[in-house]
Coordinates of C-alpha atoms and ligand atoms in Angstrom, one line a residue:
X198 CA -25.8 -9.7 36.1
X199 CA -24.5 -11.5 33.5
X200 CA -27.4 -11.5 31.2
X201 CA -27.5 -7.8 31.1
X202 CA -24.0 -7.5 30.3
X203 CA -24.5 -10.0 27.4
X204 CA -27.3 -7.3 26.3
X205 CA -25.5 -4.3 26.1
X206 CA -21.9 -5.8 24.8
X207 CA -23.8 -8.1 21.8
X208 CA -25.5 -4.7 20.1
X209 CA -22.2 -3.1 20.1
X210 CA -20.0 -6.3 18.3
X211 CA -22.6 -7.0 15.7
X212 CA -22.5 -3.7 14.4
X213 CA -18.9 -3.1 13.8
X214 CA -19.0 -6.8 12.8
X215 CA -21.0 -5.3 9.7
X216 CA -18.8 -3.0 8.7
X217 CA -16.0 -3.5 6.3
X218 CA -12.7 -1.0 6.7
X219 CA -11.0 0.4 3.8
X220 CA -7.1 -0.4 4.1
X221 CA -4.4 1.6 2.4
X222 CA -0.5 1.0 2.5
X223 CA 1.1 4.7 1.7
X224 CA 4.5 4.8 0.7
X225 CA 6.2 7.8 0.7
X226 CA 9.6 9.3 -0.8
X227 CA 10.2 5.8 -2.1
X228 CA 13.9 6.5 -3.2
X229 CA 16.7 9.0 -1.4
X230 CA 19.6 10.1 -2.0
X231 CA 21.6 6.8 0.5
X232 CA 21.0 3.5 -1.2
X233 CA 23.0 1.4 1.2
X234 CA 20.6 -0.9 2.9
X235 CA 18.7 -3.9 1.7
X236 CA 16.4 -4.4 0.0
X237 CA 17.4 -1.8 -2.8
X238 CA 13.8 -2.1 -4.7
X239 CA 10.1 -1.8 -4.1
X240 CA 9.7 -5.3 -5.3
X241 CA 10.1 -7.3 -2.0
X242 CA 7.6 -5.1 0.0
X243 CA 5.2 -5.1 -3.0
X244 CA 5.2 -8.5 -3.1
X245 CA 4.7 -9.1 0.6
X246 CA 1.7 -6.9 0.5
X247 CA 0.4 -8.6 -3.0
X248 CA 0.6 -12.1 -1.5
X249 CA -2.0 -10.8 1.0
X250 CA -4.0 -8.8 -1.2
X251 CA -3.3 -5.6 -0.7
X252 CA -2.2 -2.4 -2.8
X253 CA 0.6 -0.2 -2.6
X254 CA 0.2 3.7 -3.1
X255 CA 4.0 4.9 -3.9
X256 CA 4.0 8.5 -3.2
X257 CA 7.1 9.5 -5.5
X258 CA 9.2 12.7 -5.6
X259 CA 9.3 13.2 -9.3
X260 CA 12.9 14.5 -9.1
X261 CA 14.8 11.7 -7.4
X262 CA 13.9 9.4 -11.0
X263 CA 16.6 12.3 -12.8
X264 CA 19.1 12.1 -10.1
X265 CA 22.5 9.8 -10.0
X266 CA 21.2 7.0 -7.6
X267 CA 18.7 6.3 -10.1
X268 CA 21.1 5.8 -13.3
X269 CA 20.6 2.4 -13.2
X270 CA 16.8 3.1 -13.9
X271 CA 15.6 -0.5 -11.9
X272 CA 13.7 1.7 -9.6
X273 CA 12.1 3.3 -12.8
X274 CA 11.3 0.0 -14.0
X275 CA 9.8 -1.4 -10.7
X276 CA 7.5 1.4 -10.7
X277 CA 6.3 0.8 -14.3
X278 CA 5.6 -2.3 -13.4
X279 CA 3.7 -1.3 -10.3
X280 CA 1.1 0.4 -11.8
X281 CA -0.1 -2.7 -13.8
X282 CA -0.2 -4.9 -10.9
X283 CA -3.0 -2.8 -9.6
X284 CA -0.9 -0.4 -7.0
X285 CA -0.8 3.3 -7.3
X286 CA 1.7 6.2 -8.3
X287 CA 1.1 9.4 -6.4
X288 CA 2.8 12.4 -7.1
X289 CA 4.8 13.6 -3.7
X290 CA 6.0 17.3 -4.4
X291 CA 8.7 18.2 -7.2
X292 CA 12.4 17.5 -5.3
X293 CA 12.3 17.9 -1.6
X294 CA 14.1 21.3 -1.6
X295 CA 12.2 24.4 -0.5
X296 CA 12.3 27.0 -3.0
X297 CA 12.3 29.9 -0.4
X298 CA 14.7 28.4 2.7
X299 CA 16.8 25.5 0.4
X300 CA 15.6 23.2 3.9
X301 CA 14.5 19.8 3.0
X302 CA 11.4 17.9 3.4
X303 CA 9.4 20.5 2.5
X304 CA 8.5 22.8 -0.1
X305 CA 5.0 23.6 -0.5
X306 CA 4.7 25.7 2.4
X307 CA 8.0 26.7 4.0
X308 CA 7.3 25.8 7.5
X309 CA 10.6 27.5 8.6
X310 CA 9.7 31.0 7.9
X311 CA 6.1 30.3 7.5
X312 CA 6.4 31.5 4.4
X313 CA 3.1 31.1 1.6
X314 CA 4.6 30.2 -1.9
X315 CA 3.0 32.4 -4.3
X316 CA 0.5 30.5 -6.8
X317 CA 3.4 31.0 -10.0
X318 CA 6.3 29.3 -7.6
X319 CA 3.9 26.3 -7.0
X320 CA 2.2 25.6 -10.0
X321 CA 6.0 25.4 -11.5
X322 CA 6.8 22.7 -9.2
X323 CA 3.6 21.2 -9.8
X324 CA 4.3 20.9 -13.3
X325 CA 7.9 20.1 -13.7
X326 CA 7.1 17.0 -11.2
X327 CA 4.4 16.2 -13.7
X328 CA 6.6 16.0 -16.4
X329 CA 8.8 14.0 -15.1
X330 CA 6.6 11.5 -13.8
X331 CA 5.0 11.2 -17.1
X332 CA 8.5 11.5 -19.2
X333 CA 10.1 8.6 -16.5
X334 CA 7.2 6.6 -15.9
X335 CA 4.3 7.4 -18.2
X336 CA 1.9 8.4 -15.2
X337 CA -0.3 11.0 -14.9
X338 CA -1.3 10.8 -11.4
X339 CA -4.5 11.5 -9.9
X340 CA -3.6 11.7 -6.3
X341 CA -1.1 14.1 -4.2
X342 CA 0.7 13.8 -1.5
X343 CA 2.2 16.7 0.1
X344 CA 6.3 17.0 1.4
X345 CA 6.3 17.4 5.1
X346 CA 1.8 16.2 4.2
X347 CA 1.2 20.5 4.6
X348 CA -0.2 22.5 1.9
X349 CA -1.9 26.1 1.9
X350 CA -5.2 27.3 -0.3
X351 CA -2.9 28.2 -2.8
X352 CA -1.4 24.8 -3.1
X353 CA -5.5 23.5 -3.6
X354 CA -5.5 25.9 -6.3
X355 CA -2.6 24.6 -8.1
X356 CA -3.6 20.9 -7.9
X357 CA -6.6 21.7 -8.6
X358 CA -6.0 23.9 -11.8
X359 CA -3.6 20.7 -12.8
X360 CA -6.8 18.1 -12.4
X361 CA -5.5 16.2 -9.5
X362 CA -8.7 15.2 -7.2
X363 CA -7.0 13.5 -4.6
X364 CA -5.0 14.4 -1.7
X365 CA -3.5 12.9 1.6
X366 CA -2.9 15.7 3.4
X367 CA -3.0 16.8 7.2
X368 CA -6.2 18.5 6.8
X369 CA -9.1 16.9 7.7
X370 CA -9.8 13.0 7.9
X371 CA -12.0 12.6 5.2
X372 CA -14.0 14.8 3.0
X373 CA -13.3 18.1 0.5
X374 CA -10.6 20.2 1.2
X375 CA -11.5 22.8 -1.3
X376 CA -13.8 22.8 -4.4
X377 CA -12.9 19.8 -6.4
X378 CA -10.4 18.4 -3.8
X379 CA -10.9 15.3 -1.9
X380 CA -9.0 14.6 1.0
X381 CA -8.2 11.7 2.8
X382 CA -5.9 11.7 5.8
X383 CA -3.5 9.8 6.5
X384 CA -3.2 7.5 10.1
X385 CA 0.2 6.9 11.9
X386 CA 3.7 5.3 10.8
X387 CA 5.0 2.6 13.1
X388 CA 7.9 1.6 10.5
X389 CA 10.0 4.7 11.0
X390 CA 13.6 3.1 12.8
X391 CA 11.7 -0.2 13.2
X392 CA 14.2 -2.9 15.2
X393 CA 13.9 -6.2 16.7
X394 CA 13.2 -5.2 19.5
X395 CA 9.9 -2.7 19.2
X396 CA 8.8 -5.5 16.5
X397 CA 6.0 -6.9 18.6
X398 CA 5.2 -4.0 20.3
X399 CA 5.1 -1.4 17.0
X400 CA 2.9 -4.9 16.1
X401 CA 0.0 -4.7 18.7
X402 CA 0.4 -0.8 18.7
X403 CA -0.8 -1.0 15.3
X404 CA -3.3 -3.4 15.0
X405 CA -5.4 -1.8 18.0
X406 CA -5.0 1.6 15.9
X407 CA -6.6 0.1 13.1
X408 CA -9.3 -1.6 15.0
X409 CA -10.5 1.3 16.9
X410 CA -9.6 4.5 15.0
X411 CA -9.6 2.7 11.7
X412 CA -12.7 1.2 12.3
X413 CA -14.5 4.4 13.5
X414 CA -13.1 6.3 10.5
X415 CA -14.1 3.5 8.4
X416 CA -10.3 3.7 6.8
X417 CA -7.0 3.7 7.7
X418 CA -3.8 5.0 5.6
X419 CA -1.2 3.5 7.3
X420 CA 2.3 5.6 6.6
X421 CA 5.6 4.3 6.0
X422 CA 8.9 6.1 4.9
X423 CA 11.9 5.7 2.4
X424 CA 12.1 2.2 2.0
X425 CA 16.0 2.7 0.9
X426 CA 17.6 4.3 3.8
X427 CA 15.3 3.8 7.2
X428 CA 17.3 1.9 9.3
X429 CA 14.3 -0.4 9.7
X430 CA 14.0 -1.2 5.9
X431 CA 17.4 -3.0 6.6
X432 CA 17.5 -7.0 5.9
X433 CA 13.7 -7.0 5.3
X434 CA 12.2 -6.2 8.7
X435 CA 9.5 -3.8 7.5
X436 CA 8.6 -6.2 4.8
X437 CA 8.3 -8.7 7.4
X438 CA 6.6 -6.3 9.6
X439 CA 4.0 -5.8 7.2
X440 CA 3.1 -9.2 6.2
X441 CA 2.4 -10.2 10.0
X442 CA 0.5 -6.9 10.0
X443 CA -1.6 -8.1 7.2
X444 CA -2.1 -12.0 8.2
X445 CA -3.3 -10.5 11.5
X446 CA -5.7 -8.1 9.8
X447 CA -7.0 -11.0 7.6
X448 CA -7.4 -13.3 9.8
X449 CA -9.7 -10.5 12.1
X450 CA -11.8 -8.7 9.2
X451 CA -11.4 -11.5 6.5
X452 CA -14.1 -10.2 3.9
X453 CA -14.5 -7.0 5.5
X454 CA -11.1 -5.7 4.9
X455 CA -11.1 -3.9 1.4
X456 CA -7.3 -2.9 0.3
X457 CA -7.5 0.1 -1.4
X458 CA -4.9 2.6 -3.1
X459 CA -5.4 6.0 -2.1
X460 CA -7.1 7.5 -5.3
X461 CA -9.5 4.2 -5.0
X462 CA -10.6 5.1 -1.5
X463 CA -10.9 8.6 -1.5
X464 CA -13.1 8.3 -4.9
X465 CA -15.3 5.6 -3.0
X466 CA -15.5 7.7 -0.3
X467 CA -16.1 10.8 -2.3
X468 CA -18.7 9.3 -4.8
X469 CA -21.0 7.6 -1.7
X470 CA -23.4 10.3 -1.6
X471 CA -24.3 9.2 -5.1
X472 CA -23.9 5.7 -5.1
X473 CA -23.0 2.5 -3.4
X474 CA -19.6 2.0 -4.4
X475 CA -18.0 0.4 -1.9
X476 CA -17.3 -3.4 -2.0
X477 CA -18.2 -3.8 -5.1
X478 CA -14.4 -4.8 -6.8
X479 CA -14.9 -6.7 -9.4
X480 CA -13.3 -10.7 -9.2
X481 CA -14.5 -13.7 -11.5
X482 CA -16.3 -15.9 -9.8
X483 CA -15.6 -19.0 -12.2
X484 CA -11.2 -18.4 -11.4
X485 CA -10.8 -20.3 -8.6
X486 CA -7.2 -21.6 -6.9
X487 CA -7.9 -23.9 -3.8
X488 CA -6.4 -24.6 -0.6
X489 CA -3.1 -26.7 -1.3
X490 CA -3.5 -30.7 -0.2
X491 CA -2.2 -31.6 2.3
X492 CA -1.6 -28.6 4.8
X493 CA 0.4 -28.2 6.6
X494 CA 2.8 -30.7 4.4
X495 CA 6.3 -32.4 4.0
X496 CA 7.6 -32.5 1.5
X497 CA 5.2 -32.1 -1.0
X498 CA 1.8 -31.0 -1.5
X499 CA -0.8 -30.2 -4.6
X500 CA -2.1 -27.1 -5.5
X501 CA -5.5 -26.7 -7.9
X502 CA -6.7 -24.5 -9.4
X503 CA -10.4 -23.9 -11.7
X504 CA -9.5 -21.2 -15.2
X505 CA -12.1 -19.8 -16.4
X506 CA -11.1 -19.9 -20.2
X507 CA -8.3 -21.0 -21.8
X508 CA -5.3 -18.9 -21.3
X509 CA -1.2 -18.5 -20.2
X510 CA -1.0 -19.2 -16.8
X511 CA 1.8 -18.7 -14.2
X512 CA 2.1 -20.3 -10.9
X513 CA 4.8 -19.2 -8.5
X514 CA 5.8 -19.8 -4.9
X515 CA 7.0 -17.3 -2.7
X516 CA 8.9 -17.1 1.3
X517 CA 7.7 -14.9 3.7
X518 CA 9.5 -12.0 2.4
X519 CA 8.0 -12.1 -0.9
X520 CA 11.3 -13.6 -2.5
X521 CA 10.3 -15.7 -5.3
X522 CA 11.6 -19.6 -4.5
X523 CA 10.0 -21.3 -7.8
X524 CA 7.8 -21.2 -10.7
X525 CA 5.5 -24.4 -10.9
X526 CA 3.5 -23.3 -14.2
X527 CA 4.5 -20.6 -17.0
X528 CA 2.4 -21.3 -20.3
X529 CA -0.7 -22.1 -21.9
X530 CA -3.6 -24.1 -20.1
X531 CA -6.8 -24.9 -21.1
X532 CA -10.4 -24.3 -19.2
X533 CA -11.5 -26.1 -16.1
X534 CA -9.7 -27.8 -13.5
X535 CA -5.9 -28.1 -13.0
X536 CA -3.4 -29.6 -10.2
X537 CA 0.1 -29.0 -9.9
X538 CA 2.4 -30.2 -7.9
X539 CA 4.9 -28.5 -5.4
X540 CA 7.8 -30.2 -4.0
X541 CA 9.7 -28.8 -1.4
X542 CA 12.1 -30.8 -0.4
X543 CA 15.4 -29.5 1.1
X544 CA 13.7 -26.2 2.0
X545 CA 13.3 -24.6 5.0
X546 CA 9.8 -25.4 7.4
X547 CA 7.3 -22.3 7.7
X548 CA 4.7 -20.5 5.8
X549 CA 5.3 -20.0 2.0
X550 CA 3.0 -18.2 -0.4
X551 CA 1.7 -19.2 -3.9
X552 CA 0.5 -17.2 -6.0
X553 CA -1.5 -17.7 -9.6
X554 CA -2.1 -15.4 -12.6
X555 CA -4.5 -16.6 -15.5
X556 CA -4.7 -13.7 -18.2
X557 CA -3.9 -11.0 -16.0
X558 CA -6.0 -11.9 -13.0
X559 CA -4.1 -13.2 -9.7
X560 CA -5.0 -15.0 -7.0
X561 CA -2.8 -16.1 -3.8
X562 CA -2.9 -19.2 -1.9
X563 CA -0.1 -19.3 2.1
X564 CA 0.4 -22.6 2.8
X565 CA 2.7 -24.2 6.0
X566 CA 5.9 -26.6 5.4
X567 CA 6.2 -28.5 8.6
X568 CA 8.8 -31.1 9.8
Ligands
LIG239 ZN1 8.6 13.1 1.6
LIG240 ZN1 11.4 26.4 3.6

């Protein structure tokens, strides 16, 4: 009895064990109008999901970066910045307000009156949100992501007229949406009025989504909201949230796990009739940072590293919520191998982060401070 339930269960493991899973995070509305809760900036959750490889795709609603909470222009900055660290911009509708009902949320398609904005009304949203991004930002995104994620035919038209090819829409899971339109579906939020006390449960809800419809659709956008003013965004839960999410996803697929924005996926996926483009990101093989010795350690420990040329490197450590605690190396090295040192006395036990870039490349290191 045994033996033949051996034969049947084996098959089915080793060939999802094959199969890698495309993973992107999708932000959406990024900034609104009440910035009252912590953390006020991308930067915490970016750096939670950076310290376990992933990618961020910021869907941003061009308008908010002209209005008064943004005078200050950090968020501005913070997205600027994005964009070089490898994560995407993508452009969510023009301001949130629907040109036919004044309703919020969306604008597209007024799904109050069921009213179809004609082709002119669009396209003019389209294109101020455009400008702005590229006037605040200096983005011109390839990827759209649609208020209240419904658009009509005459919404395809207008992105497609204004060259976007990517969208993350309601429509169907993956595959053209019209002519020259890739879509790629987004999965479910699990973030939205996060507390303490759905944590675990939002946790394993999650995680089995991901392994079974995530697997079978061989991708999964996981959605999150407004990291300003959910109530869940308060004192860093979602960021915490997140980087358990991700240590648990890395520890299951390890290699097979490919974090992707959403422009990156939906162009793999769109370009695999043609070729084999998936898993092939490009990483040096000659940059190298090893496991820190010892680990788990008190109180100090040594972290190496192989550069592959000569170059400026900058070594930094990092706490679970991706605030940054010390920076161990900031300037020129030379190639081959290099050790450094990391002290931690006086800090707090648990799981810290490193993280090393040598001429733009990074690569991240968690190690455990025990007592
Ligand atoms: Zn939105
Ligand atoms: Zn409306």
């Amino acid at each position: 009895m045994f033996k033949s339930l051996l034969f049947f269960i084996l098959p089915f493991f080793t060939l999802f064990a094959q199969d890698s899973l495309s993973f992107i995070i999708r932000v959406d509305d990024v900034q609104s109008r009440n910035v009252s809760y912590v953390p006020a900036g991308i930067a915490p959750f970016e750096n939670a999901v950076e310290l376990r490889g992933g990618k961020v795709t910021w869907a941003v609603i061009p308008h908010r970066l002209i209005e008064n909470m943004n005078t200050s222009g950090i968020l501005t900055q913070q997205l600027i910045s994005t964009v070089a660290k490898g994560h995407e911009i993508a452009q969510h509708g023009y301001n949130h307000i629907c040109p036919k009902c004044n309703g919020t949320s969306h604008e597209y398609y007024c799904s109050s009156q069921y009213f179809n904005h004609p082709y002119a009304v669009q396209n003019n949203m389209t294109q101020l949100g455009l400008d702005l991004l590229l006037d605040s930002l200096g983005q011109i995104p390839k990827s759209f992501v649609p208020p209240g994620h419904q658009v009509d035919t005459t919404s395809y038209r207008v992105l497609v007229d204004n060259n976007f090819e990517f969208l993350s829409s309601n429509g169907v899971t993956k595959s053209y949406i019209f002519p020259g339109l890739f879509n790629l579906r987004h999965h479910q939020e699990y973030t939205w009025e996060l507390t303490q006390a759905n944590y675990q449960t939002k946790l394993s809800q999650a995680l089995f989504d991901i392994k079974t419809n995530g697997m079978s659709d061989k991708y999964f956008i996981i959605l999150l909201h407004d990291p300003f003013i959910r109530q869940g965004y308060q004192n860093g839960i979602v960021v915490n949230w997140m980087g358990e999410l991700l240590d648990s996803l890395n520890s299951t697929f390890g290699d097979r796990i490919k974090y992707k924005t959403l422009s990156e996926a939906a162009k793999a996926f769109r370009d695999a009739g043609t070729s084999i483009a998936d898993g092939s990101e490009n990483f040096n093989i000659q940059f190298k940072l090893k496991q820190n010795f010892p680990n788990p350690f008190n109180p100090s420990t040594i972290i190496s590293f192989q550069a592959p040329n000569e170059g400026t490197a900058l070594l930094k450590v990092y706490d679970m919520l991706g605030n940054e605690i010390v920076t161990l190396l900031n300037g020129p090295i030379s190639a081959g191998e290099h050790s450094v040192r990391f002290d931690a006395n006086g800090m707090a036990s648990g799981v810290y982060f490193y993280r090393l870039t040598i001429n733009g490349s990074t690569l991240s290191g968690k190690m455990l401070l025990g007592k």
